[in-house]
mmCIF file of N, CA and C in Angstrom:
data_model
loop_
_atom_site.group_PDB
_atom_site.id
_atom_site.type_symbol
_atom_site.label_atom_id
_atom_site.label_comp_id
_atom_site.label_asym_id
_atom_site.label_seq_id
_atom_site.Cartn_x
_atom_site.Cartn_y
_atom_site.Cartn_z
ATOM 1 N N LEU S 30 -67.337 -65.957 -63.106
ATOM 2 C CA LEU S 30 -68.207 -65.509 -64.194
ATOM 3 C C LEU S 30 -68.000 -64.027 -64.457
ATOM 4 N N ALA S 31 -67.956 -63.662 -65.702
ATOM 5 C CA ALA S 31 -67.902 -62.253 -66.059
ATOM 6 C C ALA S 31 -69.322 -61.700 -66.083
ATOM 7 N N LEU S 32 -69.460 -60.411 -65.896
ATOM 8 C CA LEU S 32 -70.790 -59.811 -65.781
ATOM 9 C C LEU S 32 -71.752 -60.157 -66.921
ATOM 10 N N PRO S 33 -71.392 -60.018 -68.201
ATOM 11 C CA PRO S 33 -72.359 -60.333 -69.243
ATOM 12 C C PRO S 33 -72.762 -61.802 -69.282
ATOM 13 N N GLU S 34 -71.870 -62.660 -68.825
ATOM 14 C CA GLU S 34 -72.185 -64.078 -68.799
ATOM 15 C C GLU S 34 -73.236 -64.390 -67.736
ATOM 16 N N ASN S 35 -73.330 -63.568 -66.732
ATOM 17 C CA ASN S 35 -74.290 -63.766 -65.656
ATOM 18 C C ASN S 35 -75.434 -62.786 -65.871
ATOM 19 N N SER S 36 -76.450 -63.214 -66.558
ATOM 20 C CA SER S 36 -77.505 -62.305 -66.986
ATOM 21 C C SER S 36 -78.218 -61.624 -65.832
ATOM 22 N N ILE S 37 -78.346 -62.270 -64.694
ATOM 23 C CA ILE S 37 -79.034 -61.641 -63.564
ATOM 24 C C ILE S 37 -78.247 -60.424 -63.092
ATOM 25 N N ASN S 38 -76.932 -60.552 -62.939
ATOM 26 C CA ASN S 38 -76.121 -59.405 -62.530
ATOM 27 C C ASN S 38 -76.195 -58.292 -63.564
ATOM 28 N N ALA S 39 -76.125 -58.643 -64.841
ATOM 29 C CA ALA S 39 -76.224 -57.631 -65.897
ATOM 30 C C ALA S 39 -77.590 -56.955 -65.860
ATOM 31 N N GLN S 40 -78.644 -57.701 -65.580
ATOM 32 C CA GLN S 40 -79.987 -57.113 -65.500
ATOM 33 C C GLN S 40 -80.082 -56.133 -64.339
ATOM 34 N N TRP S 41 -79.496 -56.468 -63.193
ATOM 35 C CA TRP S 41 -79.522 -55.550 -62.055
ATOM 36 C C TRP S 41 -78.802 -54.254 -62.396
ATOM 37 N N ILE S 42 -77.672 -54.346 -63.062
ATOM 38 C CA ILE S 42 -76.933 -53.140 -63.447
ATOM 39 C C ILE S 42 -77.737 -52.338 -64.468
ATOM 40 N N ARG S 43 -78.259 -53.013 -65.476
ATOM 41 C CA ARG S 43 -79.061 -52.341 -66.501
ATOM 42 C C ARG S 43 -80.265 -51.645 -65.877
ATOM 43 N N ARG S 44 -80.897 -52.309 -64.935
ATOM 44 C CA ARG S 44 -82.099 -51.764 -64.286
ATOM 45 C C ARG S 44 -81.801 -50.440 -63.569
ATOM 46 N N CYS S 45 -80.638 -50.353 -62.944
ATOM 47 C CA CYS S 45 -80.299 -49.156 -62.169
ATOM 48 C C CYS S 45 -79.495 -48.112 -62.940
ATOM 49 N N TYR S 46 -78.689 -48.541 -63.883
ATOM 50 C CA TYR S 46 -77.751 -47.635 -64.535
ATOM 51 C C TYR S 46 -77.939 -47.543 -66.045
ATOM 52 N N GLY S 47 -78.813 -48.335 -66.615
ATOM 53 C CA GLY S 47 -78.919 -48.390 -68.062
ATOM 54 C C GLY S 47 -77.843 -49.298 -68.625
ATOM 55 N N SER S 48 -77.762 -49.346 -69.918
ATOM 56 C CA SER S 48 -76.841 -50.297 -70.547
ATOM 57 C C SER S 48 -75.385 -49.842 -70.535
ATOM 58 N N ALA S 49 -75.110 -48.589 -70.207
ATOM 59 C CA ALA S 49 -73.733 -48.084 -70.238
ATOM 60 C C ALA S 49 -72.802 -48.880 -69.321
ATOM 61 N N HIS S 50 -73.245 -49.199 -68.121
ATOM 62 C CA HIS S 50 -72.374 -49.885 -67.171
ATOM 63 C C HIS S 50 -72.302 -51.387 -67.399
ATOM 64 N N VAL S 51 -73.151 -51.931 -68.216
ATOM 65 C CA VAL S 51 -73.033 -53.356 -68.509
ATOM 66 C C VAL S 51 -71.750 -53.590 -69.293
ATOM 67 N N ALA S 52 -71.162 -52.525 -69.798
ATOM 68 C CA ALA S 52 -69.888 -52.625 -70.499
ATOM 69 C C ALA S 52 -68.762 -53.011 -69.540
ATOM 70 N N LEU S 53 -69.090 -53.345 -68.326
ATOM 71 C CA LEU S 53 -68.091 -53.813 -67.370
ATOM 72 C C LEU S 53 -67.754 -55.278 -67.657
ATOM 73 N N ASP S 54 -67.934 -55.653 -68.921
ATOM 74 C CA ASP S 54 -67.696 -57.041 -69.301
ATOM 75 C C ASP S 54 -66.258 -57.449 -69.028
ATOM 76 N N ARG S 55 -66.110 -58.696 -68.917
ATOM 77 C CA ARG S 55 -64.826 -59.335 -68.602
ATOM 78 C C ARG S 55 -64.352 -59.026 -67.190
ATOM 79 N N ARG S 56 -65.207 -58.409 -66.414
ATOM 80 C CA ARG S 56 -64.889 -58.196 -65.001
ATOM 81 C C ARG S 56 -65.582 -59.307 -64.223
ATOM 82 N N PRO S 57 -64.939 -59.833 -63.218
ATOM 83 C CA PRO S 57 -65.592 -60.897 -62.451
ATOM 84 C C PRO S 57 -66.758 -60.347 -61.632
ATOM 85 N N VAL S 58 -67.765 -61.169 -61.441
ATOM 86 C CA VAL S 58 -68.878 -60.791 -60.580
ATOM 87 C C VAL S 58 -68.367 -60.803 -59.152
ATOM 88 N N SER S 59 -68.611 -59.727 -58.443
ATOM 89 C CA SER S 59 -68.224 -59.629 -57.042
ATOM 90 C C SER S 59 -69.487 -59.791 -56.203
ATOM 91 N N CYS S 60 -69.453 -60.677 -55.238
ATOM 92 C CA CYS S 60 -70.622 -60.956 -54.402
ATOM 93 C C CYS S 60 -70.777 -59.876 -53.340
ATOM 94 N N SER S 61 -71.942 -59.245 -53.323
ATOM 95 C CA SER S 61 -72.178 -58.194 -52.326
ATOM 96 C C SER S 61 -72.438 -58.781 -50.944
ATOM 97 N N GLY S 62 -72.593 -60.084 -50.851
ATOM 98 C CA GLY S 62 -72.823 -60.728 -49.563
ATOM 99 C C GLY S 62 -71.556 -60.958 -48.758
ATOM 100 N N PHE S 63 -70.410 -60.732 -49.380
ATOM 101 C CA PHE S 63 -69.144 -60.908 -48.677
ATOM 102 C C PHE S 63 -68.253 -59.718 -48.990
ATOM 103 N N VAL S 64 -68.219 -58.781 -48.074
ATOM 104 C CA VAL S 64 -67.406 -57.571 -48.222
ATOM 105 C C VAL S 64 -66.652 -57.401 -46.916
ATOM 106 N N ARG S 65 -65.383 -57.118 -47.024
ATOM 107 C CA ARG S 65 -64.607 -56.902 -45.813
ATOM 108 C C ARG S 65 -63.671 -55.728 -46.015
ATOM 109 N N GLY S 66 -63.229 -55.172 -44.909
ATOM 110 C CA GLY S 66 -62.302 -54.053 -44.981
ATOM 111 C C GLY S 66 -62.043 -53.486 -43.606
ATOM 112 N N THR S 67 -61.288 -52.412 -43.593
ATOM 113 C CA THR S 67 -61.037 -51.718 -42.333
ATOM 114 C C THR S 67 -62.323 -51.030 -41.898
ATOM 115 N N THR S 68 -62.359 -50.578 -40.673
ATOM 116 C CA THR S 68 -63.554 -49.882 -40.180
ATOM 117 C C THR S 68 -63.850 -48.664 -41.039
ATOM 118 N N SER S 69 -62.844 -47.850 -41.296
ATOM 119 C CA SER S 69 -63.084 -46.642 -42.095
ATOM 120 C C SER S 69 -63.444 -46.996 -43.534
ATOM 121 N N GLY S 70 -62.806 -48.022 -44.085
ATOM 122 C CA GLY S 70 -63.124 -48.446 -45.446
ATOM 123 C C GLY S 70 -64.543 -48.969 -45.563
ATOM 124 N N MET S 71 -64.990 -49.739 -44.581
ATOM 125 C CA MET S 71 -66.344 -50.274 -44.611
ATOM 126 C C MET S 71 -67.378 -49.166 -44.422
ATOM 127 N N LEU S 72 -67.078 -48.201 -43.568
ATOM 128 C CA LEU S 72 -68.001 -47.071 -43.415
ATOM 129 C C LEU S 72 -68.136 -46.309 -44.727
ATOM 130 N N HIS S 73 -67.032 -46.116 -45.417
ATOM 131 C CA HIS S 73 -67.046 -45.448 -46.724
ATOM 132 C C HIS S 73 -67.890 -46.255 -47.713
ATOM 133 N N TYR S 74 -67.672 -47.555 -47.758
ATOM 134 C CA TYR S 74 -68.417 -48.438 -48.654
ATOM 135 C C TYR S 74 -69.920 -48.391 -48.345
ATOM 136 N N VAL S 75 -70.275 -48.497 -47.083
ATOM 137 C CA VAL S 75 -71.697 -48.498 -46.698
ATOM 138 C C VAL S 75 -72.343 -47.161 -47.047
ATOM 139 N N ARG S 76 -71.639 -46.073 -46.839
ATOM 140 C CA ARG S 76 -72.191 -44.752 -47.209
ATOM 141 C C ARG S 76 -72.426 -44.672 -48.718
ATOM 142 N N LEU S 77 -71.459 -45.145 -49.494
ATOM 143 C CA LEU S 77 -71.623 -45.137 -50.955
ATOM 144 C C LEU S 77 -72.781 -46.024 -51.389
ATOM 145 N N MET S 78 -72.866 -47.222 -50.834
ATOM 146 C CA MET S 78 -73.957 -48.128 -51.177
ATOM 147 C C MET S 78 -75.305 -47.504 -50.830
ATOM 148 N N CYS S 79 -75.419 -46.938 -49.647
ATOM 149 C CA CYS S 79 -76.691 -46.315 -49.235
ATOM 150 C C CYS S 79 -77.059 -45.166 -50.159
ATOM 151 N N ALA S 80 -76.085 -44.322 -50.484
ATOM 152 C CA ALA S 80 -76.351 -43.184 -51.373
ATOM 153 C C ALA S 80 -76.794 -43.670 -52.752
ATOM 154 N N GLU S 81 -76.118 -44.673 -53.284
ATOM 155 C CA GLU S 81 -76.485 -45.205 -54.604
ATOM 156 C C GLU S 81 -77.882 -45.820 -54.573
ATOM 157 N N LEU S 82 -78.172 -46.592 -53.546
ATOM 158 C CA LEU S 82 -79.489 -47.233 -53.455
ATOM 159 C C LEU S 82 -80.604 -46.207 -53.253
ATOM 160 N N GLU S 83 -80.331 -45.146 -52.482
ATOM 161 C CA GLU S 83 -81.332 -44.087 -52.299
ATOM 162 C C GLU S 83 -81.575 -43.335 -53.602
ATOM 163 N N GLN S 84 -80.509 -43.034 -54.342
ATOM 164 C CA GLN S 84 -80.650 -42.329 -55.617
ATOM 165 C C GLN S 84 -81.358 -43.178 -56.657
ATOM 166 N N ARG S 85 -81.286 -44.463 -56.505
ATOM 167 C CA ARG S 85 -81.843 -45.374 -57.505
ATOM 168 C C ARG S 85 -82.979 -46.220 -56.932
ATOM 169 N N ALA S 86 -83.757 -45.623 -56.047
ATOM 170 C CA ALA S 86 -84.855 -46.341 -55.396
ATOM 171 C C ALA S 86 -85.850 -46.900 -56.413
ATOM 172 N N ARG S 87 -85.971 -46.267 -57.561
ATOM 173 C CA ARG S 87 -86.911 -46.719 -58.596
ATOM 174 C C ARG S 87 -86.534 -48.085 -59.166
ATOM 175 N N CYS S 88 -85.299 -48.479 -59.011
ATOM 176 C CA CYS S 88 -84.868 -49.751 -59.596
ATOM 177 C C CYS S 88 -84.842 -50.874 -58.575
ATOM 178 N N GLU S 89 -85.451 -50.666 -57.434
ATOM 179 C CA GLU S 89 -85.426 -51.678 -56.378
ATOM 180 C C GLU S 89 -86.013 -53.004 -56.846
ATOM 181 N N ALA S 90 -85.295 -54.035 -56.596
ATOM 182 C CA ALA S 90 -85.714 -55.410 -56.865
ATOM 183 C C ALA S 90 -84.840 -56.313 -56.007
ATOM 184 N N ASN S 91 -85.296 -57.498 -55.739
ATOM 185 C CA ASN S 91 -84.474 -58.432 -54.972
ATOM 186 C C ASN S 91 -83.129 -58.619 -55.653
ATOM 187 N N GLY S 92 -82.049 -58.366 -54.912
ATOM 188 C CA GLY S 92 -80.711 -58.591 -55.432
ATOM 189 C C GLY S 92 -80.058 -57.415 -56.114
ATOM 190 N N VAL S 93 -80.804 -56.325 -56.320
ATOM 191 C CA VAL S 93 -80.234 -55.204 -57.074
ATOM 192 C C VAL S 93 -79.021 -54.601 -56.361
ATOM 193 N N ASP S 94 -78.922 -54.809 -55.057
ATOM 194 C CA ASP S 94 -77.746 -54.316 -54.337
ATOM 195 C C ASP S 94 -76.462 -54.903 -54.910
ATOM 196 N N GLN S 95 -76.527 -56.133 -55.426
ATOM 197 C CA GLN S 95 -75.326 -56.728 -56.013
ATOM 198 C C GLN S 95 -74.934 -56.010 -57.299
ATOM 199 N N GLY S 96 -75.897 -55.565 -58.078
ATOM 200 C CA GLY S 96 -75.594 -54.778 -59.272
ATOM 201 C C GLY S 96 -74.914 -53.472 -58.900
ATOM 202 N N VAL S 97 -75.457 -52.787 -57.892
ATOM 203 C CA VAL S 97 -74.858 -51.527 -57.423
ATOM 204 C C VAL S 97 -73.455 -51.798 -56.888
ATOM 205 N N HIS S 98 -73.310 -52.833 -56.114
ATOM 206 C CA HIS S 98 -72.003 -53.216 -55.569
ATOM 207 C C HIS S 98 -70.983 -53.416 -56.693
ATOM 208 N N ASN S 99 -71.358 -54.128 -57.752
ATOM 209 C CA ASN S 99 -70.431 -54.380 -58.858
ATOM 210 C C ASN S 99 -70.059 -53.109 -59.603
ATOM 211 N N VAL S 100 -70.996 -52.174 -59.732
ATOM 212 C CA VAL S 100 -70.647 -50.894 -60.354
ATOM 213 C C VAL S 100 -69.633 -50.161 -59.481
ATOM 214 N N LEU S 101 -69.850 -50.141 -58.164
ATOM 215 C CA LEU S 101 -68.894 -49.479 -57.270
ATOM 216 C C LEU S 101 -67.526 -50.153 -57.322
ATOM 217 N N VAL S 102 -67.526 -51.472 -57.353
ATOM 218 C CA VAL S 102 -66.264 -52.227 -57.364
ATOM 219 C C VAL S 102 -65.500 -52.018 -58.673
ATOM 220 N N HIS S 103 -66.210 -52.032 -59.801
ATOM 221 C CA HIS S 103 -65.543 -52.037 -61.104
ATOM 222 C C HIS S 103 -65.422 -50.664 -61.769
ATOM 223 N N THR S 104 -65.846 -49.632 -61.060
ATOM 224 C CA THR S 104 -65.550 -48.262 -61.503
ATOM 225 C C THR S 104 -64.620 -47.686 -60.436
ATOM 226 N N ASP S 105 -64.277 -46.448 -60.491
ATOM 227 C CA ASP S 105 -63.336 -45.891 -59.516
ATOM 228 C C ASP S 105 -64.041 -45.318 -58.289
ATOM 229 N N ALA S 106 -65.299 -45.714 -58.057
ATOM 230 C CA ALA S 106 -66.077 -45.156 -56.947
ATOM 231 C C ALA S 106 -65.442 -45.405 -55.584
ATOM 232 N N LEU S 107 -64.746 -46.515 -55.434
ATOM 233 C CA LEU S 107 -64.128 -46.837 -54.149
ATOM 234 C C LEU S 107 -62.694 -46.340 -54.055
ATOM 235 N N GLY S 108 -62.220 -45.716 -55.111
ATOM 236 C CA GLY S 108 -60.894 -45.124 -55.091
ATOM 237 C C GLY S 108 -59.785 -46.130 -54.853
ATOM 238 N N GLY S 109 -58.748 -45.703 -54.201
ATOM 239 C CA GLY S 109 -57.562 -46.522 -53.990
ATOM 240 C C GLY S 109 -57.763 -47.690 -53.053
ATOM 241 N N ALA S 110 -58.813 -47.687 -52.262
ATOM 242 C CA ALA S 110 -59.019 -48.759 -51.287
ATOM 243 C C ALA S 110 -59.124 -50.113 -51.969
ATOM 244 N N LEU S 111 -59.896 -50.175 -53.026
ATOM 245 C CA LEU S 111 -60.088 -51.444 -53.712
ATOM 246 C C LEU S 111 -58.814 -51.872 -54.435
ATOM 247 N N ARG S 112 -58.134 -50.921 -55.040
ATOM 248 C CA ARG S 112 -56.885 -51.260 -55.734
ATOM 249 C C ARG S 112 -55.861 -51.830 -54.760
ATOM 250 N N ALA S 113 -55.784 -51.265 -53.573
ATOM 251 C CA ALA S 113 -54.840 -51.761 -52.572
ATOM 252 C C ALA S 113 -55.205 -53.181 -52.162
ATOM 253 N N ALA S 114 -56.492 -53.447 -51.994
ATOM 254 C CA ALA S 114 -56.926 -54.795 -51.616
ATOM 255 C C ALA S 114 -56.637 -55.782 -52.747
ATOM 256 N N ALA S 115 -56.876 -55.392 -53.986
ATOM 257 C CA ALA S 115 -56.630 -56.279 -55.126
ATOM 258 C C ALA S 115 -55.144 -56.578 -55.246
ATOM 259 N N ALA S 116 -54.313 -55.591 -55.016
ATOM 260 C CA ALA S 116 -52.871 -55.799 -55.099
ATOM 261 C C ALA S 116 -52.410 -56.784 -54.026
ATOM 262 N N ALA S 117 -52.991 -56.673 -52.840
ATOM 263 C CA ALA S 117 -52.628 -57.582 -51.753
ATOM 264 C C ALA S 117 -53.036 -59.008 -52.095
ATOM 265 N N VAL S 118 -54.210 -59.188 -52.686
ATOM 266 C CA VAL S 118 -54.657 -60.524 -53.067
ATOM 267 C C VAL S 118 -53.751 -61.088 -54.158
ATOM 268 N N SER S 119 -53.414 -60.260 -55.158
ATOM 269 C CA SER S 119 -52.532 -60.712 -56.238
ATOM 270 C C SER S 119 -51.172 -61.134 -55.705
ATOM 271 N N ALA S 120 -50.668 -60.375 -54.753
ATOM 272 C CA ALA S 120 -49.345 -60.664 -54.206
ATOM 273 C C ALA S 120 -49.331 -61.978 -53.439
ATOM 274 N N THR S 121 -50.447 -62.320 -52.793
ATOM 275 C CA THR S 121 -50.468 -63.544 -51.988
ATOM 276 C C THR S 121 -50.904 -64.759 -52.779
ATOM 277 N N SER S 122 -51.584 -64.556 -53.921
ATOM 278 C CA SER S 122 -52.083 -65.705 -54.665
ATOM 279 C C SER S 122 -51.184 -66.104 -55.828
ATOM 280 N N GLY S 123 -50.164 -65.332 -56.114
ATOM 281 C CA GLY S 123 -49.323 -65.613 -57.266
ATOM 282 C C GLY S 123 -48.288 -66.599 -56.985
#
């Protein structure tokens, strides 16, 4: 599912970031319940998630972490780590 097609994910993003980031349309929804990486990569991810959730405490609602997760995944917040993982998946699934 793409983000706009999944209204709950779009609502979580809108709630925390406004409508600007809902423009992440045509991007697949990434589940925040399944995240993997190297130790250093996961520490980086957890620090970013915590910082985003602390800065956006006013938008707390059940599941809003998935909205924050999708913004981090689909913007350049995670830097090259995510691109490297996506390239590895593409190389093995093609």
